[in-house]
XYZ file of N, CA, C and O in Angstrom:
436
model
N 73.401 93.922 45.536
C 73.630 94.844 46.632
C 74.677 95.872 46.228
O 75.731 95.632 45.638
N 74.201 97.113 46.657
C 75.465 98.538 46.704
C 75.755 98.574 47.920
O 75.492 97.734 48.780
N 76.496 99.886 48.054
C 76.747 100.676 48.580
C 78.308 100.725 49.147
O 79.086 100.301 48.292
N 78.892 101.096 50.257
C 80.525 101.362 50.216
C 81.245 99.910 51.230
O 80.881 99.389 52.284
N 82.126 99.706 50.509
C 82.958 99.083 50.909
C 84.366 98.877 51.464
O 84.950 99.939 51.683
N 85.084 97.711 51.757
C 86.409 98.065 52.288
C 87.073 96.792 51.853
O 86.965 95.670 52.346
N 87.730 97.166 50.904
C 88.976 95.656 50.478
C 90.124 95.792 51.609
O 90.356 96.837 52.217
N 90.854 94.474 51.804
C 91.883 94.504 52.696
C 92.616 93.697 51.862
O 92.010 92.877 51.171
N 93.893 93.786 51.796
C 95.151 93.064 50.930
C 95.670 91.738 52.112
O 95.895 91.791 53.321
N 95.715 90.787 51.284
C 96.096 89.270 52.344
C 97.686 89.801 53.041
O 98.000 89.612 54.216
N 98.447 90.407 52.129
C 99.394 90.259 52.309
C 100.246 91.145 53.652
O 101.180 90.717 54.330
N 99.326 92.967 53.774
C 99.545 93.872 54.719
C 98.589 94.153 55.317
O 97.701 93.310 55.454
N 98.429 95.872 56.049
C 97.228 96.215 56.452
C 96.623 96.954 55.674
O 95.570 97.504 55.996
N 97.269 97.115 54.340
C 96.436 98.427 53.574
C 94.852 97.834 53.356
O 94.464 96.686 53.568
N 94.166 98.853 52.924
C 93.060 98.691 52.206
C 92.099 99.913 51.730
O 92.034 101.060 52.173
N 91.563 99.449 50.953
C 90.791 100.260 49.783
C 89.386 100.584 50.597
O 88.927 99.757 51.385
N 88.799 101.737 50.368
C 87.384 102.056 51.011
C 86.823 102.608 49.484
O 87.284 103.380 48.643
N 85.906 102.005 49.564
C 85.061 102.388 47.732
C 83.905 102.315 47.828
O 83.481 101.621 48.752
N 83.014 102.933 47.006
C 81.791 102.643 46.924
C 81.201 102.152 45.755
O 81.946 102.060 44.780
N 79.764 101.738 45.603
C 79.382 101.452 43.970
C 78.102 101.399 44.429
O 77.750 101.086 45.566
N 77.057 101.880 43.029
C 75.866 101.987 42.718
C 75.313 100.551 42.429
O 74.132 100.201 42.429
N 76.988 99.424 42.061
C 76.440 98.116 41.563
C 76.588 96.707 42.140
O 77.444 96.607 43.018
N 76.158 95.998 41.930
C 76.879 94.382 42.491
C 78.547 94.625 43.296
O 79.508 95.113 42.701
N 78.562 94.309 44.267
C 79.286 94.503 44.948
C 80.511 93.571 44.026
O 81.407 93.895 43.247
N 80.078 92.443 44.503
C 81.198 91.260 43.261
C 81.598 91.653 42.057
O 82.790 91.502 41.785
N 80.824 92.161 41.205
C 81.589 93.140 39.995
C 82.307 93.900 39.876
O 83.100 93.770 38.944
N 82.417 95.200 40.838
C 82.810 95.820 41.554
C 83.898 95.510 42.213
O 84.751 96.379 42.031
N 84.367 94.399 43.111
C 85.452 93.251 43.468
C 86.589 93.167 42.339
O 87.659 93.761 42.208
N 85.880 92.121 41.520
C 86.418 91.942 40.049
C 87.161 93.139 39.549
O 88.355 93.418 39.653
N 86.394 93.638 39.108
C 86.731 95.109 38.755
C 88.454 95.700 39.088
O 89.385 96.171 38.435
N 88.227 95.416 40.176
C 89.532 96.434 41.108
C 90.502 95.152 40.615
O 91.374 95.331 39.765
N 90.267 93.865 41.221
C 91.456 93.183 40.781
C 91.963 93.079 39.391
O 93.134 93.343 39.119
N 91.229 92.756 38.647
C 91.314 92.865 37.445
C 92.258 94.175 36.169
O 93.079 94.006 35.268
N 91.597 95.352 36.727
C 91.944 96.403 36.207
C 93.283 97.228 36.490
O 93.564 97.691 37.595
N 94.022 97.343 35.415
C 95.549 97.798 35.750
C 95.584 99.106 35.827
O 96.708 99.586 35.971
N 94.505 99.986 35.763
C 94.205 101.134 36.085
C 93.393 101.217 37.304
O 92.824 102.291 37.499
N 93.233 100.242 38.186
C 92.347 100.151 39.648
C 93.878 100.231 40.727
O 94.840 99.494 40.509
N 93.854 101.134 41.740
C 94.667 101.344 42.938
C 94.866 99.772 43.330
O 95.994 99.340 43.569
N 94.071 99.201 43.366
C 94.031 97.746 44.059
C 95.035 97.195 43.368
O 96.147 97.097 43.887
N 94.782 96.746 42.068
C 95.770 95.922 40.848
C 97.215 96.879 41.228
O 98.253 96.354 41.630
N 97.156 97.401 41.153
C 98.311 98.438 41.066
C 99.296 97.818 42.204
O 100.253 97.081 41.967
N 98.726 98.411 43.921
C 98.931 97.709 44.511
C 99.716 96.173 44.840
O 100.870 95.987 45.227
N 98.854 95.369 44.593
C 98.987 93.796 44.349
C 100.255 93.612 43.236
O 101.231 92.975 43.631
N 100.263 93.957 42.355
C 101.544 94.302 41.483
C 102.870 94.587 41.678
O 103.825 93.874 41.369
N 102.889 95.910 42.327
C 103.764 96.625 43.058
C 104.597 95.721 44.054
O 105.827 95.716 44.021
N 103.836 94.927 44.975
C 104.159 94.610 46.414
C 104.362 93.315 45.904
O 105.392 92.944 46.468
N 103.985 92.437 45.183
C 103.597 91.031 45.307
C 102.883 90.919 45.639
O 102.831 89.746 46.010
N 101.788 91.552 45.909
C 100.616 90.719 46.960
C 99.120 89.684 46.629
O 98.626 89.435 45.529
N 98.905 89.472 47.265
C 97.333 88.956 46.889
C 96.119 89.109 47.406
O 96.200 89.375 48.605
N 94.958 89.050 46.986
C 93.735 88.882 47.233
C 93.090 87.570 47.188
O 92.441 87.334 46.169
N 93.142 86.674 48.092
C 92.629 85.583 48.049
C 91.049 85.394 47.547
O 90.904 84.587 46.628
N 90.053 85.942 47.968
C 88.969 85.840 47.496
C 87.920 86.810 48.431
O 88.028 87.322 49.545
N 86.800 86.794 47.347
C 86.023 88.207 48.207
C 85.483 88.132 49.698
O 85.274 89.060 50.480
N 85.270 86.400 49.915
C 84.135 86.463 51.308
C 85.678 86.959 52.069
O 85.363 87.587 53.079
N 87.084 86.904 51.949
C 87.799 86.981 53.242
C 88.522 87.888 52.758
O 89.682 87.770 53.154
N 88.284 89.178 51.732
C 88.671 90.568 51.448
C 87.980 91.484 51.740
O 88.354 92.429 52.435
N 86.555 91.310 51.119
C 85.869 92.509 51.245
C 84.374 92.570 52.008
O 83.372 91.876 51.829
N 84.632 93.695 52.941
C 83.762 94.009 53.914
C 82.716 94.915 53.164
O 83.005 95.562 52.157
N 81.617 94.901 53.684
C 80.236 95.566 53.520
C 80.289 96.598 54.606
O 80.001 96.173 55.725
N 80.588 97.820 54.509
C 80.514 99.252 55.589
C 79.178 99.352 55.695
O 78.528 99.027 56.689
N 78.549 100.008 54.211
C 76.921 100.715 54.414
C 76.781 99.804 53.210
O 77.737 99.311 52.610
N 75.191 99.584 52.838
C 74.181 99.005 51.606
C 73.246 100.252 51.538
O 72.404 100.260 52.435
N 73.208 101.185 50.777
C 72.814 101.584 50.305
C 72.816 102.118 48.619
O 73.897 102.208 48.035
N 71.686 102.414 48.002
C 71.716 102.936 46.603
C 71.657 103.807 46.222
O 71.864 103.737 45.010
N 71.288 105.715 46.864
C 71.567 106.309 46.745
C 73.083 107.100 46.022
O 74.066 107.189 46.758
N 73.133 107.425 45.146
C 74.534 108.412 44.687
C 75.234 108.852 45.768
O 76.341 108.513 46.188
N 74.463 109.634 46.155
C 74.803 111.501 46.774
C 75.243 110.486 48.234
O 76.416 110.183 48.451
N 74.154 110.073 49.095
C 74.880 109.147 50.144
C 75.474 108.506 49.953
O 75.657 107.858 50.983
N 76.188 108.048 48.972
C 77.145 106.823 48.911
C 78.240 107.823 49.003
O 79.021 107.783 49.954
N 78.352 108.820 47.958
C 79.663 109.720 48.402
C 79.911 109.972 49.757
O 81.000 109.784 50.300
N 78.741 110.464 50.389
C 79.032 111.262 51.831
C 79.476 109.743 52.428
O 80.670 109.508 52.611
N 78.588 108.870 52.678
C 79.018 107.367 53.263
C 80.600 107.364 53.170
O 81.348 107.391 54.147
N 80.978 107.329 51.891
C 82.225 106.683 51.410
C 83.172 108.051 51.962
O 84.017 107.661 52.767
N 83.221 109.345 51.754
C 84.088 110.293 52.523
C 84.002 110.267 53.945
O 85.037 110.731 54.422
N 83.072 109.863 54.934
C 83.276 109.289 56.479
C 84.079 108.445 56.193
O 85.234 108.850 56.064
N 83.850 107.137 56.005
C 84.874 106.158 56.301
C 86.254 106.037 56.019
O 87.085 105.440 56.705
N 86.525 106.931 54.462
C 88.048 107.232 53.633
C 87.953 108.415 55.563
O 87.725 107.931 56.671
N 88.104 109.252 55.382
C 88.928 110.305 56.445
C 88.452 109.386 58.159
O 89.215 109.577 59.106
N 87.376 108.592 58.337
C 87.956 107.355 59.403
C 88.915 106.520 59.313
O 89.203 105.991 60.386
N 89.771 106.073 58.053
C 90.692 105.528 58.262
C 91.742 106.707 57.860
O 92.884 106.447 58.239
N 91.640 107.604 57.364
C 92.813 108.610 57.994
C 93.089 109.238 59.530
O 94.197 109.545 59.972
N 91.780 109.352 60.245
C 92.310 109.711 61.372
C 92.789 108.392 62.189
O 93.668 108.587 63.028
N 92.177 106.725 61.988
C 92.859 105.694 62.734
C 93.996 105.305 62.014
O 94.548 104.222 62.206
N 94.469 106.342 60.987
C 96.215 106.068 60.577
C 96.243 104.486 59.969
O 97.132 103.656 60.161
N 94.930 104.308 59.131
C 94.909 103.017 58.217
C 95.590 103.609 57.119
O 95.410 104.701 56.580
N 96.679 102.397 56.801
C 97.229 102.345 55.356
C 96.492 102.042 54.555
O 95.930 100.947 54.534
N 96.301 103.130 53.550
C 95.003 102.853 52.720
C 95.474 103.088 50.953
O 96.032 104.080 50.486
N 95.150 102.152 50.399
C 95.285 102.008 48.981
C 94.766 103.225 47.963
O 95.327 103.454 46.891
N 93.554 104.009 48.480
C 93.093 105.044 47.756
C 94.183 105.978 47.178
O 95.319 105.997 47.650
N 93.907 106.530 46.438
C 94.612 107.557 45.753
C 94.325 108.762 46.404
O 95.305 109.249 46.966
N 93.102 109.501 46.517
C 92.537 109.924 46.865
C 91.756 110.116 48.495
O 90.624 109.765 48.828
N 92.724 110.735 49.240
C 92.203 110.261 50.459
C 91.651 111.856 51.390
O 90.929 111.863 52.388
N 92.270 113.128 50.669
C 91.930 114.463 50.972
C 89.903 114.766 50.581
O 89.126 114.507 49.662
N 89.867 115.195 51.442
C 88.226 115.659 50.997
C 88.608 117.138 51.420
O 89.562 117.476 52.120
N 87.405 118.140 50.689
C 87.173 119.423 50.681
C 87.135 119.328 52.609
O 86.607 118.447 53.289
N 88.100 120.907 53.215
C 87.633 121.712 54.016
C 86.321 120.788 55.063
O 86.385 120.047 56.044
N 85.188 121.340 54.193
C 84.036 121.612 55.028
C 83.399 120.129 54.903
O 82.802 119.922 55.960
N 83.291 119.064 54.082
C 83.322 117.566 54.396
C 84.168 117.570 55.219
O 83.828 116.775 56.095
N 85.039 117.992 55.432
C 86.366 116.925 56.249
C 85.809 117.333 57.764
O 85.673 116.459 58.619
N 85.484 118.792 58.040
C 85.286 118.637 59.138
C 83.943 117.923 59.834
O 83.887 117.398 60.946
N 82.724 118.083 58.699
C 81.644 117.040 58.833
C 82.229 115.541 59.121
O 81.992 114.991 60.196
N 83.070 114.860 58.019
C 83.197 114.001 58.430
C 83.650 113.274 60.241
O 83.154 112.375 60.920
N 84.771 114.199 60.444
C 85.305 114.129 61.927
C 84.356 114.346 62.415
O 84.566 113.394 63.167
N 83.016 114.871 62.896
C 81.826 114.727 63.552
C 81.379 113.545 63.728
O 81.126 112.825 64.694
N 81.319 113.470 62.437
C 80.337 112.204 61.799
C 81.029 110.750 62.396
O 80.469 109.737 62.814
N 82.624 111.111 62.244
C 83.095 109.717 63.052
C 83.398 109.397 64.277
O 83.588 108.306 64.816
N 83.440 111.216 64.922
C 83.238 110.679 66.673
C 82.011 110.692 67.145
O 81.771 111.027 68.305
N 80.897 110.248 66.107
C 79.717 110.179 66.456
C 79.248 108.479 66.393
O 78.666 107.741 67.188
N 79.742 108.322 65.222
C 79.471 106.115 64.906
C 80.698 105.653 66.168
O 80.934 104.466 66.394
């Protein structure tokens, strides 16, 4: 299974909104694992932990599409900017004219 997701840290409220073309669990791995992943970084930084995937990471959308997984994944990153989620991304600005799509898009779900 693809498509975008949402890690949550055991320890606060932050969390990560991501997407992938691949196995979601690899993808999981991935972030913890990697000292170049926001997540690891994170967890490092703070002390924190990730206990395990069934009680970290949420399934938003399943889809396999590219192009929708971006748009998918920029709704939900600028939905947890406008509900003022502490969020692990690096990256949480989208272009102008997404951003205001997105705010549609989320007082619409």
């Amino acid at each position: 299974m693809s498509g975008v997701y949402r890690i949550n840290c055991d320890n606060c409220d932050s969390e990560y909104i991501g997407k992938t073309a691949r196995n979601f669990k690899i993808r999981f791995k991935e972030h913890v694992k990697d000292p170049n992943s926001n997540i690891y970084q994170h967890l490092k930084d703070n002390n924190h932990k990730i206990s395990c995937i069934e009680n970290n990471l949420e399934i938003i959308h399943n889809n396999t599409d590219d192009r929708t997984l971006r748009v998918l994944e920029n709704i939900e990153i600028r939905r947890a900017v406008l509900n003022n989620s502490p969020l692990i991304n690096a990256q949480i600005d989208i272009c102008k004219s997404a951003s205001t799509l997105a705010d549609l898009c989320c007082n619409l779900t």
